[in-house]
Amino acid sequence: MAGQHVSVTRRTVLRGAVAAGAMVGAVAAGAARPTAARADTGRRVAVLGGGVAGLTAAHELAERGFEVTVYERRALGGKARSIAVPGSGKDGRPELWGEHGFRFFPGFYRHIPDTMRRIPFAGNANGVWDNLIAAPEARFSRKDADDIVIPMGRFGKIWSSPDEFRETVGSAITTSTSMGTSDALYFANRLLVFNTSCDARRFGQWDNVPWRDYVGAGRRSNEFRTLLSRTLTTLLVAAKEDKASTLTIGTMGEQFLGNPLEVGNDGALDRLLNGATTEAWIDPWVKRLEDLGVTFVNAEVRGLELDGARISGARVVDSAGAAQTVIADHFVSALPVEVARTLWTPEILSLRPELAGMSQLTVDWMSGIQFFLRRPTDIARGHTAYVDSPWSLTSIAQGQFWNRTPITGLGDGTVQDCLSVDISDWNTPGMLYGKTAKECTHDEIAREAWAQLKAHLNDRAELLRDDDLHSWFLDAGVAWDAAQQRNTNADPLLINTAGSWALRPESHSDALQNLYLAGDYVRTNVDLATMEGASEAARTAVNKLLDVAGSDAPRCTLFTLYRAEALEPFRQLDIQRYAAGQPNMFDV
């Protein structure tokens, strides 16, 4: 395969992150204890984890005068950060940027954009928020079939009745796909059922139903099953259609298809950054937090110590391998679910027994690979979904959007574009080696993903050429275990499977007074493991902390998702129907 891969170890990733400014501050003597800068007590906060949830919590608390220290073992920004490709910069040029996966900022995100506006950025009136760019279209690429290019923007009109809802959504599907009218109207009705369901039904009934069963995919056409059952789950949230919660997928459908005029949205439906995430967002964010007095410590959290109904300390190991105990008044756990649940001792579970449900939550992989190209691509002016790809690939050609830090000025000077690809299915055998992505070496992953891309894009014209491939970079969290002959992943993704809402905790309980949960596994309005979910959870945790601390500071703003006003009377009617054991009135 043309191109080359730069070997990346955990050590070089951390060193690159430090050089890029993703991790600032070092563990010095006594640094594990937040320094008291004020005479009053009860204002020292230890934030455990420096991803989006941790940085959000630190931001909100620091703005309210709390003394905040963030403990992060790898690199600030977590899965959202960019990763400098070691050794790729030549002749004074900066290194190429790799990422865990391309960044996607839907217009219905409200919490993340609100934070972005409060992060100063030189030349931007609205701070980092001004670095967001709208993607005008999306492409659904089919293997050996015609592709579909869909304009990303407002369509139709606001409906005044359920019949108009069905007609508008059904028409949008039939005009943008090759799906038959019957299937399109059937799906529109299933979306109507969800949109007119009361909260009790959404959480009590639909969360327990897999998406495939909810939409009746087994009784519909192949096109229906491919686009509206499989694609909506695997590509969006890396879930299997037979396991994904209808609550989660239905909520996303309500935002993407149920709001044709983007009412209440922060901006365009599909947005991305105008440069590498670390440069366009994370580094300026860290700088802002430093200016607010936040301290950053490179340390791994190993355990929590309990004193009655309070956390008395957090055991950490610093970058030099020294064990220390963090003492603070409040502890915000912003660790991912697979890490946080290892901290729950029998004593902690006796106080918050509902946390035991976290051990049953499902995580899977959704990780990225970047293909650096010697010439610009012309695939789509936005995201592309490779509908028939075994590994459920999606991509974005970044060069067309990176006007702040052009790709042409990075690396050795010959890279003209970067095709950033997300691999959403790591459990299905590929087309070249007959192995899952988890079982492939890194070189095999690159070859397999490249082959799947070409199978979709080159069936009508040669959009990808082997000679154009300069090099590639696989997410640094994916590591090859030679002994086991399979990969491991340091950054798995929470998957909302059917019935998982009952297993997810609230951010705080009075039974454990000074521990607050801020991960994207916490129950949130957006109900999806995303940057937005992490931000919402962190804001909820901070508000609980302010309550416990007796603070009179303004509470963090919390946003709700869009729901069509015209359908509210039907949701109210559904309250009585659900309580009486009756189906939704449109569920026929």
Coordinates of C-alpha atoms in Angstrom, one line a residue:
M1 CA 0.0 0.0 0.0
A2 CA 1.3 3.4 -0.9
G3 CA 2.1 5.7 2.1
Q4 CA 3.7 5.1 5.4
H5 CA 2.7 5.0 9.0
V6 CA 4.6 6.7 11.8
S7 CA 5.0 4.4 14.8
V8 CA 3.4 6.0 17.9
T9 CA 3.9 4.8 21.5
R10 CA 2.1 6.0 24.6
R11 CA 5.2 7.9 25.6
T12 CA 5.5 9.8 22.3
V13 CA 1.8 10.6 22.4
L14 CA 2.1 12.2 25.8
R15 CA 5.3 14.0 24.8
G16 CA 3.6 15.3 21.7
A17 CA 0.6 16.4 23.7
V18 CA 2.7 18.3 26.0
A19 CA 4.6 20.0 23.2
A20 CA 1.3 21.0 21.6
G21 CA 0.1 22.5 24.8
A22 CA -2.6 19.9 25.5
M23 CA -1.1 19.2 28.9
V24 CA 0.2 22.0 30.9
G25 CA 1.5 22.0 34.4
A26 CA 3.6 19.4 36.1
V27 CA 3.4 17.5 39.3
A28 CA 5.7 19.3 41.8
A29 CA 6.2 18.6 45.4
G30 CA 2.8 19.0 47.1
A31 CA 1.1 19.8 43.8
A32 CA -1.4 17.0 44.4
R33 CA -3.1 19.2 47.0
P34 CA -5.0 22.2 45.6
T35 CA -3.4 25.4 46.8
A36 CA -5.7 27.5 49.0
A37 CA -5.7 31.0 47.5
R38 CA -8.4 32.3 49.8
A39 CA -9.1 32.3 53.5
D40 CA -12.5 30.7 53.2
T41 CA -13.0 26.9 53.2
G42 CA -15.1 24.6 51.2
R43 CA -14.0 25.9 47.8
R44 CA -11.3 23.5 46.8
V45 CA -12.3 21.2 44.0
A46 CA -10.4 18.3 42.5
V47 CA -11.6 17.5 39.0
L48 CA -10.7 14.0 38.1
G49 CA -10.2 13.8 34.3
G50 CA -9.3 16.4 31.8
G51 CA -11.6 15.6 28.8
V52 CA -14.5 17.7 27.7
A53 CA -16.5 17.0 30.9
G54 CA -13.5 17.8 33.1
L55 CA -12.6 21.0 31.3
T56 CA -16.2 22.1 31.3
A57 CA -16.6 21.6 35.1
A58 CA -13.3 23.4 35.7
H59 CA -14.4 26.3 33.5
E60 CA -17.8 26.7 35.2
L61 CA -16.3 26.4 38.7
A62 CA -13.4 28.7 38.1
E63 CA -15.7 31.4 36.8
R64 CA -17.5 31.2 40.1
G65 CA -14.4 31.6 42.2
F66 CA -13.6 28.0 43.2
E67 CA -10.1 26.8 43.5
V68 CA -9.8 24.1 40.8
T69 CA -7.2 21.5 40.1
V70 CA -7.6 19.1 37.1
Y71 CA -5.9 15.7 37.2
E72 CA -5.4 14.1 33.8
R73 CA -3.2 11.1 33.1
R74 CA -2.7 11.5 29.3
A75 CA -3.6 14.7 27.5
L76 CA -6.1 17.5 28.1
G77 CA -9.1 17.4 25.8
G78 CA -9.5 13.6 26.0
K79 CA -11.0 12.0 22.9
A80 CA -11.7 15.5 21.5
R81 CA -8.1 16.5 21.2
S82 CA -5.9 16.4 18.2
I83 CA -2.7 14.3 18.2
A84 CA 0.4 15.6 16.5
V85 CA 1.9 12.9 14.2
P86 CA 5.4 12.5 15.6
G87 CA 8.2 13.2 13.1
S88 CA 5.9 14.4 10.3
G89 CA 7.0 18.0 10.3
K90 CA 9.9 18.9 8.0
D91 CA 12.0 22.0 7.3
G92 CA 10.4 24.0 10.1
R93 CA 6.8 23.1 9.3
P94 CA 4.5 22.0 12.1
E95 CA 3.6 18.3 12.4
L96 CA 0.5 16.9 10.7
W97 CA -2.6 16.5 12.9
G98 CA -4.2 13.2 13.7
E99 CA -7.4 12.8 15.7
H100 CA -9.5 10.2 17.6
G101 CA -12.1 11.0 15.0
F102 CA -13.4 14.0 13.1
R103 CA -15.2 16.6 15.1
F104 CA -18.9 17.1 14.5
F105 CA -21.0 20.0 16.0
P106 CA -24.7 19.6 15.1
G107 CA -26.8 22.7 15.3
F108 CA -28.8 21.3 18.1
Y109 CA -25.7 21.3 20.4
R110 CA -26.2 24.2 22.8
H111 CA -23.9 23.5 25.7
I112 CA -20.6 23.2 23.8
P113 CA -21.2 26.3 21.7
D114 CA -22.2 28.3 24.8
T115 CA -18.8 27.4 26.3
M116 CA -17.0 28.2 23.1
R117 CA -18.3 31.7 23.1
R118 CA -16.6 32.2 26.5
I119 CA -13.1 31.1 25.2
P120 CA -11.2 34.1 23.8
F121 CA -9.6 33.6 20.4
A122 CA -7.5 36.3 18.7
G123 CA -9.5 38.1 16.0
N124 CA -12.8 36.4 16.8
A125 CA -15.7 38.5 18.2
N126 CA -17.4 35.3 19.6
G127 CA -14.3 33.5 20.7
V128 CA -13.7 29.9 19.6
W129 CA -17.3 29.7 18.5
D130 CA -16.3 31.7 15.4
N131 CA -14.1 28.8 14.4
L132 CA -17.1 26.7 13.5
I133 CA -18.0 26.3 9.8
A134 CA -21.2 25.0 8.3
A135 CA -21.0 21.9 6.0
P136 CA -23.4 22.6 3.2
E137 CA -24.1 18.9 2.2
A138 CA -23.7 15.3 3.1
R139 CA -23.1 12.3 0.9
F140 CA -24.4 8.8 1.3
S141 CA -22.0 6.7 -0.8
R142 CA -23.2 3.3 -2.1
K143 CA -21.1 0.4 -3.4
D144 CA -22.0 -0.3 -7.0
A145 CA -24.9 2.0 -6.8
D146 CA -25.7 5.7 -7.2
D147 CA -24.7 7.9 -4.3
I148 CA -27.0 10.4 -2.6
V149 CA -26.0 14.0 -1.9
I150 CA -28.2 15.8 0.5
P151 CA -28.2 19.5 1.1
M152 CA -27.7 20.2 4.8
G153 CA -30.1 23.0 5.7
R154 CA -33.6 23.9 6.3
F155 CA -36.3 22.1 4.4
G156 CA -40.1 22.0 4.2
K157 CA -42.1 24.0 6.7
I158 CA -43.2 23.8 10.3
W159 CA -46.1 21.5 10.4
S160 CA -49.4 22.3 12.1
S161 CA -50.8 18.8 12.3
P162 CA -49.6 15.2 12.5
D163 CA -50.6 14.7 8.9
E164 CA -48.3 17.5 7.8
F165 CA -45.5 16.0 9.9
R166 CA -45.8 12.7 8.1
E167 CA -46.0 14.3 4.7
T168 CA -43.0 16.6 5.3
V169 CA -40.7 14.0 6.7
G170 CA -41.9 11.4 4.2
S171 CA -41.3 13.7 1.3
A172 CA -37.9 14.7 2.6
I173 CA -36.9 11.0 2.6
T174 CA -38.3 10.1 -0.8
T175 CA -36.8 13.1 -2.5
S176 CA -33.3 12.6 -1.1
T177 CA -33.2 8.8 -1.4
S178 CA -34.3 6.0 -3.7
M179 CA -36.7 4.7 -1.1
G180 CA -40.3 4.0 -2.0
T181 CA -43.1 6.2 -0.8
S182 CA -44.6 3.5 1.4
D183 CA -41.4 2.9 3.3
A184 CA -40.8 6.7 3.7
L185 CA -44.3 7.4 5.0
Y186 CA -44.1 4.3 7.3
F187 CA -40.8 5.6 8.8
A188 CA -42.3 9.1 9.1
N189 CA -45.1 7.7 11.1
R190 CA -42.7 5.8 13.4
L191 CA -40.9 9.1 14.0
L192 CA -44.3 10.7 14.7
V193 CA -45.1 8.1 17.3
F194 CA -41.9 8.9 19.1
N195 CA -42.3 12.7 18.8
T196 CA -45.8 12.5 20.3
S197 CA -44.8 10.1 23.1
C198 CA -44.8 11.5 26.6
D199 CA -41.6 11.3 28.7
A200 CA -43.0 8.4 30.7
R201 CA -43.4 6.4 27.6
R202 CA -40.0 7.4 26.2
F203 CA -38.2 6.3 29.3
G204 CA -40.5 3.5 30.4
Q205 CA -41.3 1.9 27.1
W206 CA -39.1 3.0 24.2
D207 CA -35.8 2.9 26.0
N208 CA -36.4 -0.8 26.4
V209 CA -37.0 -1.5 22.7
P210 CA -34.2 -1.9 20.2
W211 CA -34.3 0.5 17.3
R212 CA -34.6 -2.3 14.7
D213 CA -37.7 -3.7 16.4
Y214 CA -39.2 -0.2 16.9
V215 CA -39.0 0.6 13.2
G216 CA -40.0 -2.9 12.1
A217 CA -37.0 -3.2 9.9
G218 CA -37.4 -6.9 9.3
R219 CA -40.7 -6.2 7.4
R220 CA -39.4 -3.4 5.2
S221 CA -37.3 -3.1 2.0
N222 CA -33.6 -3.6 1.9
E223 CA -33.2 0.2 1.3
F224 CA -35.2 0.9 4.4
R225 CA -33.2 -1.5 6.5
T226 CA -29.9 -0.2 5.2
L227 CA -30.5 3.5 5.5
L228 CA -33.1 4.0 8.3
S229 CA -32.2 1.0 10.6
R230 CA -28.5 0.2 10.2
T231 CA -27.1 3.5 9.1
L232 CA -28.8 5.6 11.7
T233 CA -27.4 3.5 14.5
T234 CA -24.0 2.3 13.5
L235 CA -22.8 5.4 11.8
L236 CA -24.1 7.9 14.3
V237 CA -23.5 6.2 17.6
A238 CA -21.5 3.0 16.7
A239 CA -24.3 0.9 18.0
K240 CA -26.0 -2.2 16.5
E241 CA -29.5 -1.7 15.3
D242 CA -30.7 -4.8 17.2
K243 CA -29.3 -3.4 20.5
A244 CA -29.5 0.4 20.2
S245 CA -32.0 2.1 22.5
T246 CA -35.0 3.6 20.7
L247 CA -34.9 6.4 23.3
T248 CA -31.5 7.5 22.0
I249 CA -32.0 7.0 18.3
G250 CA -35.5 8.5 18.4
T251 CA -34.2 11.6 20.2
M252 CA -31.6 12.1 17.5
G253 CA -34.2 11.6 14.8
E254 CA -36.4 14.2 16.5
Q255 CA -33.5 16.7 16.2
F256 CA -32.3 15.9 12.7
L257 CA -35.6 15.2 10.9
G258 CA -38.2 16.5 13.3
N259 CA -37.0 20.1 13.2
P260 CA -37.0 21.1 9.5
L261 CA -36.5 24.8 10.1
E262 CA -33.8 24.2 12.8
V263 CA -35.9 26.1 15.4
G264 CA -33.9 26.8 18.6
N265 CA -30.7 25.5 17.0
D266 CA -27.4 27.3 17.8
G267 CA -26.4 27.3 14.2
A268 CA -26.4 25.2 11.0
L269 CA -27.3 21.5 11.3
D270 CA -23.8 20.2 10.4
R271 CA -20.7 22.2 11.5
L272 CA -17.0 21.5 12.0
L273 CA -13.9 23.4 13.0
N274 CA -11.8 25.5 10.7
G275 CA -8.6 23.8 11.9
A276 CA -7.2 21.1 14.1
T277 CA -9.3 20.7 17.2
T278 CA -6.4 21.3 19.5
E279 CA -5.4 24.6 17.8
A280 CA -8.9 25.8 17.2
W281 CA -10.5 24.9 20.5
I282 CA -8.5 22.9 23.2
D283 CA -5.4 25.0 23.5
P284 CA -7.3 28.3 23.7
W285 CA -9.6 26.6 26.3
V286 CA -6.7 25.5 28.4
K287 CA -5.2 29.0 28.2
R288 CA -8.5 30.5 29.4
L289 CA -8.7 28.1 32.3
E290 CA -5.1 28.9 33.3
D291 CA -6.0 32.6 33.2
L292 CA -8.9 31.8 35.6
G293 CA -6.5 30.1 38.0
V294 CA -7.1 26.5 37.2
T295 CA -4.1 24.2 37.9
F296 CA -3.4 21.1 35.7
V297 CA -1.6 18.0 37.1
N298 CA -0.4 15.1 35.0
A299 CA -1.6 12.2 37.2
E300 CA -3.7 9.0 37.1
V301 CA -6.5 8.5 39.5
R302 CA -6.2 5.1 41.3
G303 CA -8.8 5.2 44.0
L304 CA -11.1 7.2 46.3
E305 CA -10.9 7.3 50.1
L306 CA -14.1 7.5 52.1
D307 CA -14.8 9.1 55.5
G308 CA -18.4 8.5 56.5
A309 CA -20.6 10.0 53.8
R310 CA -17.8 12.0 52.2
I311 CA -14.8 11.4 49.9
S312 CA -11.8 12.4 52.0
G313 CA -9.2 12.0 49.3
A314 CA -8.3 10.7 45.9
R315 CA -5.3 8.4 45.4
V316 CA -3.2 9.4 42.3
V317 CA 0.1 8.4 40.8
D318 CA 2.0 11.3 39.2
S319 CA 4.0 11.3 36.0
A320 CA 7.1 10.3 37.9
G321 CA 5.4 7.2 39.4
A322 CA 5.0 8.7 42.9
A323 CA 1.8 7.9 44.8
Q324 CA 0.0 10.8 46.5
T325 CA -3.3 11.6 48.0
V326 CA -5.4 14.6 46.8
I327 CA -7.2 16.4 49.5
A328 CA -10.1 18.7 48.5
D329 CA -13.6 19.8 49.6
H330 CA -15.3 18.5 46.5
F331 CA -14.5 15.8 44.0
V332 CA -15.8 15.9 40.4
S333 CA -15.4 12.6 38.6
A334 CA -15.0 13.4 35.0
L335 CA -13.5 10.0 34.1
P336 CA -15.0 7.8 31.3
V337 CA -17.4 5.2 32.4
E338 CA -15.0 2.3 32.0
V339 CA -12.6 4.0 34.4
A340 CA -15.0 5.6 36.8
R341 CA -16.7 2.3 37.6
T342 CA -13.5 0.7 38.8
L343 CA -13.4 3.3 41.6
W344 CA -16.6 2.2 43.2
T345 CA -15.6 0.3 46.3
P346 CA -18.1 -1.8 48.4
E347 CA -18.2 1.1 50.8
I348 CA -19.1 3.6 48.1
L349 CA -21.7 1.3 46.6
S350 CA -23.3 0.9 50.0
L351 CA -23.9 4.7 50.0
R352 CA -24.8 4.9 46.3
P353 CA -26.0 1.3 45.3
E354 CA -27.3 2.6 41.9
L355 CA -23.7 3.0 40.8
A356 CA -23.5 -0.7 40.5
G357 CA -25.5 -0.5 37.4
M358 CA -22.6 1.1 35.6
S359 CA -20.9 -2.2 35.5
Q360 CA -23.5 -3.4 33.0
L361 CA -23.2 -0.4 30.6
T362 CA -21.8 -1.3 27.2
V363 CA -18.7 0.3 25.6
D364 CA -17.5 -0.3 22.1
W365 CA -15.1 1.3 19.6
M366 CA -15.5 4.2 17.3
S367 CA -12.0 5.4 16.4
G368 CA -10.5 7.3 13.6
I369 CA -7.8 7.0 11.0
Q370 CA -6.5 9.9 8.9
F371 CA -5.3 9.5 5.3
F372 CA -3.0 12.2 4.2
L373 CA -3.2 12.9 0.4
R374 CA -0.9 14.5 -2.2
R375 CA -3.8 16.2 -4.0
P376 CA -7.1 17.7 -2.8
T377 CA -10.2 15.4 -2.9
D378 CA -13.5 16.2 -4.4
I379 CA -15.8 13.8 -2.5
A380 CA -18.4 16.1 -0.8
R381 CA -18.7 19.5 0.8
G382 CA -19.3 17.8 4.1
H383 CA -19.5 14.4 5.8
T384 CA -19.7 11.2 3.8
A385 CA -21.3 8.0 5.0
Y386 CA -20.2 4.8 3.3
V387 CA -23.4 3.0 3.6
D388 CA -22.4 -0.5 2.5
S389 CA -19.0 -0.6 4.1
P390 CA -18.4 -3.5 6.4
W391 CA -16.7 -1.3 9.0
S392 CA -19.4 1.5 8.7
L393 CA -17.1 4.2 7.7
T394 CA -17.7 7.9 7.6
S395 CA -15.3 10.6 6.5
I396 CA -14.7 14.3 6.1
A397 CA -12.2 15.9 3.7
Q398 CA -10.7 18.5 6.0
G399 CA -8.6 20.6 3.7
Q400 CA -11.6 22.5 2.3
F401 CA -12.6 23.7 5.8
W402 CA -9.2 24.3 7.4
N403 CA -8.7 28.0 6.4
R404 CA -7.0 28.9 9.7
T405 CA -4.3 26.2 9.7
P406 CA -4.1 25.0 6.1
I407 CA -3.0 21.4 5.8
T408 CA -0.7 22.5 2.9
G409 CA 1.5 24.2 5.5
L410 CA 2.0 21.1 7.6
G411 CA 4.2 18.1 7.4
D412 CA 6.8 17.9 4.6
G413 CA 5.0 20.3 2.4
T414 CA 3.6 17.7 -0.1
V415 CA 0.3 16.9 1.8
Q416 CA -2.6 18.7 0.1
D417 CA -5.5 17.2 1.9
C418 CA -6.6 14.9 4.8
L419 CA -9.4 12.4 4.6
S420 CA -10.3 11.9 8.2
V421 CA -12.3 8.6 8.6
D422 CA -14.2 7.2 11.5
I423 CA -14.4 3.4 11.8
S424 CA -17.7 2.7 13.6
D425 CA -17.9 -1.1 13.4
W426 CA -14.8 -2.9 14.7
N427 CA -16.6 -6.3 15.0
T428 CA -17.5 -7.2 11.4
P429 CA -15.0 -8.9 9.1
G430 CA -13.6 -6.7 6.3
M431 CA -13.4 -7.3 2.5
L432 CA -9.6 -7.8 2.2
Y433 CA -8.5 -10.0 5.1
G434 CA -11.8 -11.4 6.4
K435 CA -11.0 -10.1 9.8
T436 CA -12.6 -7.6 12.1
A437 CA -10.8 -4.3 12.7
K438 CA -10.0 -5.4 16.2
E439 CA -8.1 -8.4 14.8
C440 CA -6.2 -6.5 12.1
T441 CA -2.7 -5.1 12.5
H442 CA -2.5 -1.3 12.1
D443 CA -1.2 -1.7 8.5
E444 CA -4.1 -4.0 7.7
I445 CA -6.6 -1.6 9.2
A446 CA -5.2 1.1 6.9
R447 CA -5.3 -1.1 3.8
E448 CA -8.8 -2.4 4.6
A449 CA -10.3 1.0 5.3
W450 CA -8.7 2.4 2.2
A451 CA -10.1 -0.4 0.1
Q452 CA -13.6 0.1 1.5
L453 CA -13.4 3.8 0.7
K454 CA -12.3 3.1 -2.9
A455 CA -15.0 0.4 -3.4
H456 CA -17.6 3.1 -2.7
L457 CA -16.1 6.2 -4.3
N458 CA -14.4 4.7 -7.4
D459 CA -17.3 2.8 -8.8
R460 CA -18.3 5.7 -11.0
A461 CA -15.1 7.8 -11.2
E462 CA -11.6 7.5 -9.7
L463 CA -11.9 9.8 -6.7
L464 CA -9.2 8.1 -4.7
R465 CA -5.9 7.0 -6.2
D466 CA -3.2 4.9 -4.5
D467 CA -0.5 7.2 -5.9
D468 CA -2.1 10.1 -4.0
L469 CA -1.7 8.5 -0.6
H470 CA 1.1 10.1 1.3
S471 CA 0.7 8.5 4.7
W472 CA -1.8 7.6 7.4
F473 CA -2.3 7.9 11.1
L474 CA -4.4 5.6 13.3
D475 CA -5.9 6.9 16.6
A476 CA -3.1 6.6 19.2
G477 CA -5.5 5.0 21.7
V478 CA -5.6 1.8 19.5
A479 CA -2.7 -0.4 20.3
W480 CA -1.7 -3.7 18.8
D481 CA -1.2 -6.6 21.3
A482 CA 1.2 -9.0 19.5
A483 CA 0.7 -11.7 22.1
Q484 CA -3.1 -11.7 21.8
Q485 CA -3.0 -10.9 18.1
R486 CA -5.6 -8.2 18.5
N487 CA -5.9 -4.5 19.3
T488 CA -6.7 -2.8 22.6
N489 CA -8.4 0.6 22.8
A490 CA -7.7 3.1 25.6
D491 CA -10.7 5.2 24.5
P492 CA -13.9 3.1 24.0
L493 CA -17.3 4.7 23.5
L494 CA -20.4 4.3 25.7
I495 CA -23.2 2.7 23.7
N496 CA -26.8 3.3 24.8
T497 CA -28.3 -0.1 24.5
A498 CA -31.9 -0.9 25.1
G499 CA -32.7 -0.6 28.8
S500 CA -29.5 1.3 29.6
W501 CA -31.2 4.4 31.0
A502 CA -32.0 2.6 34.2
L503 CA -28.3 1.7 34.6
R504 CA -27.1 5.3 34.2
P505 CA -26.7 7.4 37.4
E506 CA -27.7 10.9 38.3
S507 CA -24.8 13.3 38.8
H508 CA -25.2 13.6 42.5
S509 CA -26.8 11.9 45.6
D510 CA -27.0 13.4 49.1
A511 CA -25.9 9.9 50.3
L512 CA -22.4 10.7 49.1
Q513 CA -22.2 14.4 49.8
N514 CA -19.1 15.7 48.0
L515 CA -18.8 13.4 44.9
Y516 CA -20.2 14.6 41.6
L517 CA -20.3 12.7 38.4
A518 CA -19.6 14.6 35.1
G519 CA -19.1 11.9 32.5
D520 CA -21.1 11.4 29.3
Y521 CA -22.6 8.2 30.9
V522 CA -24.6 10.4 33.4
R523 CA -28.3 10.8 32.6
T524 CA -28.6 13.9 30.3
N525 CA -31.2 15.5 28.2
V526 CA -29.2 14.9 25.0
D527 CA -29.0 11.1 25.9
L528 CA -26.0 10.4 23.8
A529 CA -22.3 9.8 24.6
T530 CA -21.0 12.9 22.9
M531 CA -19.1 16.1 23.7
E532 CA -22.5 17.7 24.2
G533 CA -23.5 15.0 26.7
A534 CA -20.2 15.5 28.6
S535 CA -20.7 19.2 28.8
E536 CA -24.3 18.9 29.9
A537 CA -23.4 16.4 32.6
A538 CA -20.6 18.6 33.8
R539 CA -22.9 21.6 34.1
T540 CA -25.4 19.5 36.0
A541 CA -22.7 18.3 38.4
V542 CA -21.5 21.9 39.0
N543 CA -25.0 23.1 39.8
K544 CA -25.3 20.3 42.4
L545 CA -21.9 21.3 43.8
L546 CA -23.1 24.9 44.1
D547 CA -26.1 23.7 46.0
V548 CA -24.1 21.6 48.4
A549 CA -21.6 24.4 49.0
G550 CA -24.4 26.9 49.7
S551 CA -23.1 29.1 46.9
D552 CA -25.1 32.1 45.7
A553 CA -23.3 32.1 42.4
P554 CA -25.4 31.9 39.2
R555 CA -26.2 28.3 38.2
C556 CA -24.8 26.9 34.9
T557 CA -27.2 27.3 32.0
L558 CA -28.8 24.1 30.9
F559 CA -30.5 23.7 27.5
T560 CA -33.3 21.5 26.4
L561 CA -33.7 19.8 23.1
Y562 CA -36.3 20.9 20.5
R563 CA -39.8 19.5 20.5
A564 CA -42.4 20.6 18.0
E565 CA -44.9 22.8 19.7
A566 CA -47.7 21.6 17.4
L567 CA -47.3 18.1 18.8
E568 CA -47.4 19.1 22.4
P569 CA -51.2 18.5 22.8
F570 CA -50.7 14.9 21.6
R571 CA -47.8 14.4 24.1
Q572 CA -50.1 15.6 26.9
L573 CA -52.8 13.1 25.7
D574 CA -50.2 10.4 25.7
I575 CA -49.6 10.8 29.4
Q576 CA -53.1 9.5 30.1
R577 CA -52.8 6.8 27.5
Y578 CA -49.5 5.5 28.8
A579 CA -50.8 5.5 32.4
A580 CA -53.8 3.5 31.3
G581 CA -51.6 0.9 29.5
Q582 CA -52.8 2.1 26.0
P583 CA -50.5 2.6 23.0
N584 CA -49.6 5.9 21.5
M585 CA -52.6 7.0 19.4
F586 CA -50.5 7.0 16.2
D587 CA -48.9 3.6 17.0
V588 CA -50.7 1.6 14.4

